[in-house]
PDB file of C-alpha atoms in Angstrom:
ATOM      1  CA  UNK A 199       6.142   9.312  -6.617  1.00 94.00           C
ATOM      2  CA  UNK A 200       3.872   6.235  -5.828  1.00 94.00           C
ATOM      3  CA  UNK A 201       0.563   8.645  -4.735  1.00 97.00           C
ATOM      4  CA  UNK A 202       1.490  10.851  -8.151  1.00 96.00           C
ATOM      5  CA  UNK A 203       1.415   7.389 -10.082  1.00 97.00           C
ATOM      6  CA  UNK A 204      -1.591   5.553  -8.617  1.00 97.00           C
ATOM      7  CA  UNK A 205      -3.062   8.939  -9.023  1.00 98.00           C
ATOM      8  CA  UNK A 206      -2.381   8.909 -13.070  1.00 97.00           C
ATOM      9  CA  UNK A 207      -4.045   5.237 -12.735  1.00 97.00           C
ATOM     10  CA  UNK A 208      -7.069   6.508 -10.986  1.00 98.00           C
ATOM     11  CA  UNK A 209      -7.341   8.939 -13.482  1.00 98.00           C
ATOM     12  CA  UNK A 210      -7.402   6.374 -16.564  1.00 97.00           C
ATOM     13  CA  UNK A 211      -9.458   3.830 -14.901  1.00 97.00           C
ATOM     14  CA  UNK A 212     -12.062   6.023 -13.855  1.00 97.00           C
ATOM     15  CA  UNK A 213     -15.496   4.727 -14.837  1.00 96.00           C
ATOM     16  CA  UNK A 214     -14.483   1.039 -15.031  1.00 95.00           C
ATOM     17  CA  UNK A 215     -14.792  -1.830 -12.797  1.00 93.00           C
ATOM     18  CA  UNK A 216     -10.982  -1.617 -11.903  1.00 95.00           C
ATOM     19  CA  UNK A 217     -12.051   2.656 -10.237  1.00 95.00           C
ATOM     20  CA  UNK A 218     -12.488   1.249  -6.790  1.00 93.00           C
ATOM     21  CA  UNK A 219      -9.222  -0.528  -6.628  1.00 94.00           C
ATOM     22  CA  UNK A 220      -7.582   2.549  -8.350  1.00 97.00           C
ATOM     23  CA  UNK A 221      -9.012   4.691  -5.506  1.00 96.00           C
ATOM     24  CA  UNK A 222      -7.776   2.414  -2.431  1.00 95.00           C
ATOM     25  CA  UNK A 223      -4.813   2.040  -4.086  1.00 96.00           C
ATOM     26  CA  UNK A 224      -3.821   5.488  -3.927  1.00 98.00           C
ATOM     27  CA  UNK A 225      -5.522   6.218  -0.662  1.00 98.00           C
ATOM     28  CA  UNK A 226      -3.229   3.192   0.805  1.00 97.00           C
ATOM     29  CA  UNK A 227      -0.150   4.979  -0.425  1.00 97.00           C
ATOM     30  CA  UNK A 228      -1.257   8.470   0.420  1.00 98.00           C
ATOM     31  CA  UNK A 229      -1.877   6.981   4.209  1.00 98.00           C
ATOM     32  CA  UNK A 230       1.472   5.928   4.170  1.00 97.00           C
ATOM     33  CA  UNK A 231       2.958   9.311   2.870  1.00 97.00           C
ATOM     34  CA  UNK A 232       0.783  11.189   5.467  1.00 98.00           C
ATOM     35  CA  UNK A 233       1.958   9.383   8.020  1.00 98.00           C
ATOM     36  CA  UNK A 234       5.787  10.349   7.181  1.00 96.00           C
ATOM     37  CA  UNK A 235       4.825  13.462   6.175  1.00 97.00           C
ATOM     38  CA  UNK A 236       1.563  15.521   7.353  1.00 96.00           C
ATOM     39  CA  UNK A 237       1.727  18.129   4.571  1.00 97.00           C
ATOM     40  CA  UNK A 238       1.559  15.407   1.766  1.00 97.00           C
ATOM     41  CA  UNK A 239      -0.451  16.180  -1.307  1.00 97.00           C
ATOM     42  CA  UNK A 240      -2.994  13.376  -1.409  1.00 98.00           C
ATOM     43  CA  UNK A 241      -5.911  13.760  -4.199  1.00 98.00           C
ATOM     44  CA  UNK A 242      -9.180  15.217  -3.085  1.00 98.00           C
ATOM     45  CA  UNK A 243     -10.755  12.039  -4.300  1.00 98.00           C
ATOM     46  CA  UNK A 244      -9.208  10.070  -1.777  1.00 98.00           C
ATOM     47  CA  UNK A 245      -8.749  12.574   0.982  1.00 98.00           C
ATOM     48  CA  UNK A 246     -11.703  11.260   3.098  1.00 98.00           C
ATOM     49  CA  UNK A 247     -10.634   7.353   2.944  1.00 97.00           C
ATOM     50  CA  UNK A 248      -6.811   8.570   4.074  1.00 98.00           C
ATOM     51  CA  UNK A 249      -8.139  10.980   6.823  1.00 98.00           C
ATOM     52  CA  UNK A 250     -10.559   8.252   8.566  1.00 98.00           C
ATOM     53  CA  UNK A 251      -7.503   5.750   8.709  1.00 98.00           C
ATOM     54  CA  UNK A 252      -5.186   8.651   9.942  1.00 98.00           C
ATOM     55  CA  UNK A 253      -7.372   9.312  12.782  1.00 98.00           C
ATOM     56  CA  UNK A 254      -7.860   5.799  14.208  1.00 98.00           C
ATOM     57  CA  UNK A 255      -4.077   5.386  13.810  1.00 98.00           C
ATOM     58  CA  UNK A 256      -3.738   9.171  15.654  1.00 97.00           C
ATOM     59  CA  UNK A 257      -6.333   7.680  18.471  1.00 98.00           C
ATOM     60  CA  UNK A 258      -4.457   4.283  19.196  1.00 97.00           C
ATOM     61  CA  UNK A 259      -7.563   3.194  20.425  1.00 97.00           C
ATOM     62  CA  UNK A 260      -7.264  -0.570  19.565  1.00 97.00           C
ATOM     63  CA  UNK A 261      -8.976  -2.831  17.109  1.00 97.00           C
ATOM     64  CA  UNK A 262     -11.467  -0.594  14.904  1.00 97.00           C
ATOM     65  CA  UNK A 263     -12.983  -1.559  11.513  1.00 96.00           C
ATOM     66  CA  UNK A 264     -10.751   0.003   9.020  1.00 96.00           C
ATOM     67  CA  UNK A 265     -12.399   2.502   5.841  1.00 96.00           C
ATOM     68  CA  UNK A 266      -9.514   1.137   3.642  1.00 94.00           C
ATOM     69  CA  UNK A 267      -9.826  -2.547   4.443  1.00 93.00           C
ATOM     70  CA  UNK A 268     -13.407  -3.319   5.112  1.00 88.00           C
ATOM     71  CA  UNK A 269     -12.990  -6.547   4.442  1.00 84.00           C
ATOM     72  CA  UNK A 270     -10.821  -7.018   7.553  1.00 87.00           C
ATOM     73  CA  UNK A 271     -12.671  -9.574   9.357  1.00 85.00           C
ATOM     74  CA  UNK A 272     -11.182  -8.538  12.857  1.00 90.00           C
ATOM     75  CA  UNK A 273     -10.511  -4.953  11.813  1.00 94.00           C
ATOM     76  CA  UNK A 274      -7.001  -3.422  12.506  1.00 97.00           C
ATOM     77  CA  UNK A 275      -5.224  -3.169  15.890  1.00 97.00           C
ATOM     78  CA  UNK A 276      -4.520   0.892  16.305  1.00 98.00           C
ATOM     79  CA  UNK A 277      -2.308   0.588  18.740  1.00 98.00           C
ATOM     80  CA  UNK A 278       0.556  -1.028  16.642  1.00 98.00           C
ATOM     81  CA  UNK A 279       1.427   2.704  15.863  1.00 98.00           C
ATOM     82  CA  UNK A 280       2.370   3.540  18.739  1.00 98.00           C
ATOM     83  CA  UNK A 281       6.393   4.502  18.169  1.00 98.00           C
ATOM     84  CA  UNK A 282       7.931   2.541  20.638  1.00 97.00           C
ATOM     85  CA  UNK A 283      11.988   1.605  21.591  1.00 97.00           C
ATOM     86  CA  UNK A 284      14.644   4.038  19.628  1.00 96.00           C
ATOM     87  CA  UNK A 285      11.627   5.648  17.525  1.00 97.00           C
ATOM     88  CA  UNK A 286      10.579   7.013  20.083  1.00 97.00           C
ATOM     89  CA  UNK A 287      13.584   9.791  20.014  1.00 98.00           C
ATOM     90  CA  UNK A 288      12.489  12.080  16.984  1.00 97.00           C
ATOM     91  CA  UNK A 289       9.724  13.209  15.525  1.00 97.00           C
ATOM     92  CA  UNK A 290      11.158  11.993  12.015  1.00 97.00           C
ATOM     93  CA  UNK A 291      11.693   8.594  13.097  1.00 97.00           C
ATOM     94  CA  UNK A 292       8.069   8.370  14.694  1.00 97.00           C
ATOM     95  CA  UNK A 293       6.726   8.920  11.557  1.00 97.00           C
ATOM     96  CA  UNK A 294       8.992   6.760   9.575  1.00 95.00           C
ATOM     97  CA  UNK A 295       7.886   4.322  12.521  1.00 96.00           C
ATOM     98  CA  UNK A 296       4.454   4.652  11.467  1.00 97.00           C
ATOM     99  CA  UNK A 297       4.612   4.785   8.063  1.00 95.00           C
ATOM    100  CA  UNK A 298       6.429   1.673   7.834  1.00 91.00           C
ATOM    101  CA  UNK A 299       3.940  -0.088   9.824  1.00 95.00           C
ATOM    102  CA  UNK A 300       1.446   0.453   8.058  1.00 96.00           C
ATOM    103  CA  UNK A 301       3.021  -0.665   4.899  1.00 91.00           C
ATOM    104  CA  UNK A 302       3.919  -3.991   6.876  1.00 87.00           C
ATOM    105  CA  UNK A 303       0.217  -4.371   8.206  1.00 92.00           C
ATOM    106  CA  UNK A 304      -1.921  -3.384   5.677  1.00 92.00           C
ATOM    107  CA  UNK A 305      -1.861  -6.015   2.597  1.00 83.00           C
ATOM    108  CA  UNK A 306      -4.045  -7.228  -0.349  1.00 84.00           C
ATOM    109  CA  UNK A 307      -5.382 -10.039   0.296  1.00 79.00           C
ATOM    110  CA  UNK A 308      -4.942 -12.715  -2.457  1.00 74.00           C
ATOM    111  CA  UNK A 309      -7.451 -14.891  -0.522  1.00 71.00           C
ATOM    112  CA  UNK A 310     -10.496 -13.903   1.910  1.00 71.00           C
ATOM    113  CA  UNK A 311     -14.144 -15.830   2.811  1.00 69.00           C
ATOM    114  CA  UNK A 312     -15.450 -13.160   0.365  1.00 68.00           C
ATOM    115  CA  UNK A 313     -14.456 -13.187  -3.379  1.00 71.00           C
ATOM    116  CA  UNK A 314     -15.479  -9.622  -4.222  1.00 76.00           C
ATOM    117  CA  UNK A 315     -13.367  -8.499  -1.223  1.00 75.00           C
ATOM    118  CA  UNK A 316     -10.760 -10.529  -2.610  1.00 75.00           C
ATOM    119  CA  UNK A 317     -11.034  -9.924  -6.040  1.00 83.00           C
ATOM    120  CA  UNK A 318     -11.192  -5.894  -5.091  1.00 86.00           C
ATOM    121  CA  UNK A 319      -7.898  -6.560  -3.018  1.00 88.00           C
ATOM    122  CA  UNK A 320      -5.872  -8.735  -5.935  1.00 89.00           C
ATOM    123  CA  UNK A 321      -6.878  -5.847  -8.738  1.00 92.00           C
ATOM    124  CA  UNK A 322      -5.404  -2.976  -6.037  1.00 94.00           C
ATOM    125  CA  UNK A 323      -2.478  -4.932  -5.409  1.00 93.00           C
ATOM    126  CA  UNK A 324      -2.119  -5.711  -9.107  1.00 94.00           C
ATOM    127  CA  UNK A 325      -2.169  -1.664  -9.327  1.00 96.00           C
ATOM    128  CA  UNK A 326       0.026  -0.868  -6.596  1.00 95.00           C
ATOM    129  CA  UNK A 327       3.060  -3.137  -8.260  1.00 93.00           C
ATOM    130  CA  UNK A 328       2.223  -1.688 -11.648  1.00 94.00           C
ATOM    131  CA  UNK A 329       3.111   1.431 -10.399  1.00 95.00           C
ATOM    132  CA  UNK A 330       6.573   0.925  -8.413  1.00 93.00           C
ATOM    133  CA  UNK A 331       7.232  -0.727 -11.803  1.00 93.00           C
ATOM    134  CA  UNK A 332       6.331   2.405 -13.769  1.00 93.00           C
ATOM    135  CA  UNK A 333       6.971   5.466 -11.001  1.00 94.00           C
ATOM    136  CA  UNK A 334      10.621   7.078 -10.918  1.00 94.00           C
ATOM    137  CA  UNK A 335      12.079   8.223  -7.684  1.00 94.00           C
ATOM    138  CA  UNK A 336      14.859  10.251  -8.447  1.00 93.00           C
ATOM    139  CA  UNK A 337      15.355   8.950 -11.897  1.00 93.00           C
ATOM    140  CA  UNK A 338      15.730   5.172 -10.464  1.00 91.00           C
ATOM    141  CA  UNK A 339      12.706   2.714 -10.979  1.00 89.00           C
ATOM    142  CA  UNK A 340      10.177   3.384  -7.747  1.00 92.00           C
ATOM    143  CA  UNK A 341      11.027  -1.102  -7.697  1.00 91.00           C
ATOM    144  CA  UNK A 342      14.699   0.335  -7.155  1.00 91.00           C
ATOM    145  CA  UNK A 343      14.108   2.416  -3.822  1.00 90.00           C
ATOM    146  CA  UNK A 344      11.884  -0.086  -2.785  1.00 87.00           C
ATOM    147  CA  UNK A 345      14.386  -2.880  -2.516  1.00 89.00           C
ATOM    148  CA  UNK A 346      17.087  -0.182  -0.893  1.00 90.00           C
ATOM    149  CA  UNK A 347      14.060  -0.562   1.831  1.00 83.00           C
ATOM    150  CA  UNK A 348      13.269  -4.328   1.538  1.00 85.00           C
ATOM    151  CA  UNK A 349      16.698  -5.931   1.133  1.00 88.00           C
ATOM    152  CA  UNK A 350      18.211  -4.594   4.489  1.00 90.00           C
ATOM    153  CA  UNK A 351      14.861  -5.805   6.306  1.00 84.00           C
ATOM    154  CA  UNK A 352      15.503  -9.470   5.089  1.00 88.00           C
ATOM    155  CA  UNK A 353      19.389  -9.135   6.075  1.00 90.00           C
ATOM    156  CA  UNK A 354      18.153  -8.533   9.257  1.00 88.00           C
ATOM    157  CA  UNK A 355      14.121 -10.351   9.940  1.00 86.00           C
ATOM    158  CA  UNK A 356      14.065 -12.680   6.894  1.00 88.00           C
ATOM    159  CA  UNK A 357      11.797 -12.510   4.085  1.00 86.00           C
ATOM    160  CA  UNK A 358       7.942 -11.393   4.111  1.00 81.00           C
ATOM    161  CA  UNK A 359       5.829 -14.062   4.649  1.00 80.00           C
ATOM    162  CA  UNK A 360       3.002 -12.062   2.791  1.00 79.00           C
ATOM    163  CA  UNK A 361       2.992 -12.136  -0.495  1.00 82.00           C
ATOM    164  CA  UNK A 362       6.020  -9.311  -1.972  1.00 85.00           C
ATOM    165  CA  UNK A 363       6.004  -7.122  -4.953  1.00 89.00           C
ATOM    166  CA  UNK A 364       7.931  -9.248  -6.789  1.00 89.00           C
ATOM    167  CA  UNK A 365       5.228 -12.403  -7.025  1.00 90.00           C
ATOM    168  CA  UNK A 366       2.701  -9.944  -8.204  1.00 90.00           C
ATOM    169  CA  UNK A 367       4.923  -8.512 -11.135  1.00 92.00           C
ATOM    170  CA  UNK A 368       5.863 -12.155 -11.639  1.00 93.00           C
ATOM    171  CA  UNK A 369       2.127 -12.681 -11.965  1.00 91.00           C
ATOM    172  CA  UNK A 370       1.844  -9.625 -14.658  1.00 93.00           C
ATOM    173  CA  UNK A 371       4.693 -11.002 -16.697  1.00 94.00           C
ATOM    174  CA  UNK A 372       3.332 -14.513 -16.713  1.00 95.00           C
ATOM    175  CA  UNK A 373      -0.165 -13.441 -17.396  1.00 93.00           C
ATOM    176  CA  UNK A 374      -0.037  -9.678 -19.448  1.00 93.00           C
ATOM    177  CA  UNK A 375       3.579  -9.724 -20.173  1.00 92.00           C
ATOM    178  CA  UNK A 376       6.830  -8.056 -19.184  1.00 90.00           C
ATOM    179  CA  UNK A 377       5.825  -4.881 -21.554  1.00 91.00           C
ATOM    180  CA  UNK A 378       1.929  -4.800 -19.946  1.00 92.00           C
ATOM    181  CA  UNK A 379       0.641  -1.070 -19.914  1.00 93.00           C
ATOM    182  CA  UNK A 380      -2.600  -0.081 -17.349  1.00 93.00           C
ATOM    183  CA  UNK A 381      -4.745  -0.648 -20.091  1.00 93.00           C
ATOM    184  CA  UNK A 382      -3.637  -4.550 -20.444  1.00 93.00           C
ATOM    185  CA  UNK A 383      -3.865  -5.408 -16.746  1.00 93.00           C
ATOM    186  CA  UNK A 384      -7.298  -3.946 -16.258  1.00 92.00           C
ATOM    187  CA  UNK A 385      -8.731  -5.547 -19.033  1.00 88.00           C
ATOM    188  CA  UNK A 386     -11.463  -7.776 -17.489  1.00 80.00           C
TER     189      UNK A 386
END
């Protein structure tokens, strides 16, 4: 649902100053979907961005500059996807294994040593919470399933420390409203 509605967003904000985000937005998601499923339809637009991070997180070959996240002083650490302890005993919960890490790795940063970076990674985060708030997942808000995700993980480790979902939308309402459409938020 998420890749089908960053890939309506692309679609709209192609041409603006908001395409770039658009684009790693959906090729963040459509990483993520690879990774739990292989035979994921990701758009030909962002095919190439999701294949490069797919095959540093297939080589586990340690820190490497990520396509996604070039911004990433340090790079990423590969090797984190490595299924390890009781994920190790299906193929299904390998991938959910590394799916899920990359969703807890990889984050927009509100704040980096370069503005454009971080202005880039605010307007794709901005994007990506626009559309859990506007994709369905079996007729349920996308916001919906994601909680069914979150809420166990803070029953059990606490709270993300990173900045959640919920600030950014927080963010929308306070600045766009509760109503905002694509159109409003991209608005320079």
């Amino acid at each position: 649902s998420l890749v089908s509605q960053t890939d309506v967003q692309y679609q709209a904000l192609k041409g603006t100053p908001w395409e770039e985000a658009a684009l790693r937005t959906t090729a963040f998601v459509g990483v993520a979907s690879r990774l739990l499923d292989p035979d994921a339809q990701v758009p030909a637009y962002a095919a190439d961005l999701v294949d490069a991070e797919l095959a540093l997180v297939d080589a586990a070959a340690g820190i490497q500059p990520s396509p996604l996240f070039p911004g990433l002083e340090f790079g990423e650490d590969y090797t984190q996807y490595i299924p390890r302890g009781h994920y190790t005993r299906s193929e299904d919960l390998k991938a959910y294994f590394k799916s899920m890490m990359w969703y807890g790795r990889m984050t927009f940063r509100l704040k980096t040593n370069d503005l454009e970076v971080g202005k880039a990674e605010t307007r794709a985060a901005l994007l990506l919470v626009q559309a859990l708030r506007t994709a369905q997942v079996n007729g349920q808000p996308a916001l919906t399933a994601w909680l069914d995700l979150y809420n166990p993980t803070v029953f059990f480790v606490g709270r993300s420390d990173d900045l959640t979902a919920f600030q950014y939308l927080d963010v929308i309402d306070a600045v766009y409203s509760p109503n905002a459409d694509l159109a409003t938020i991209a608005d320079e």
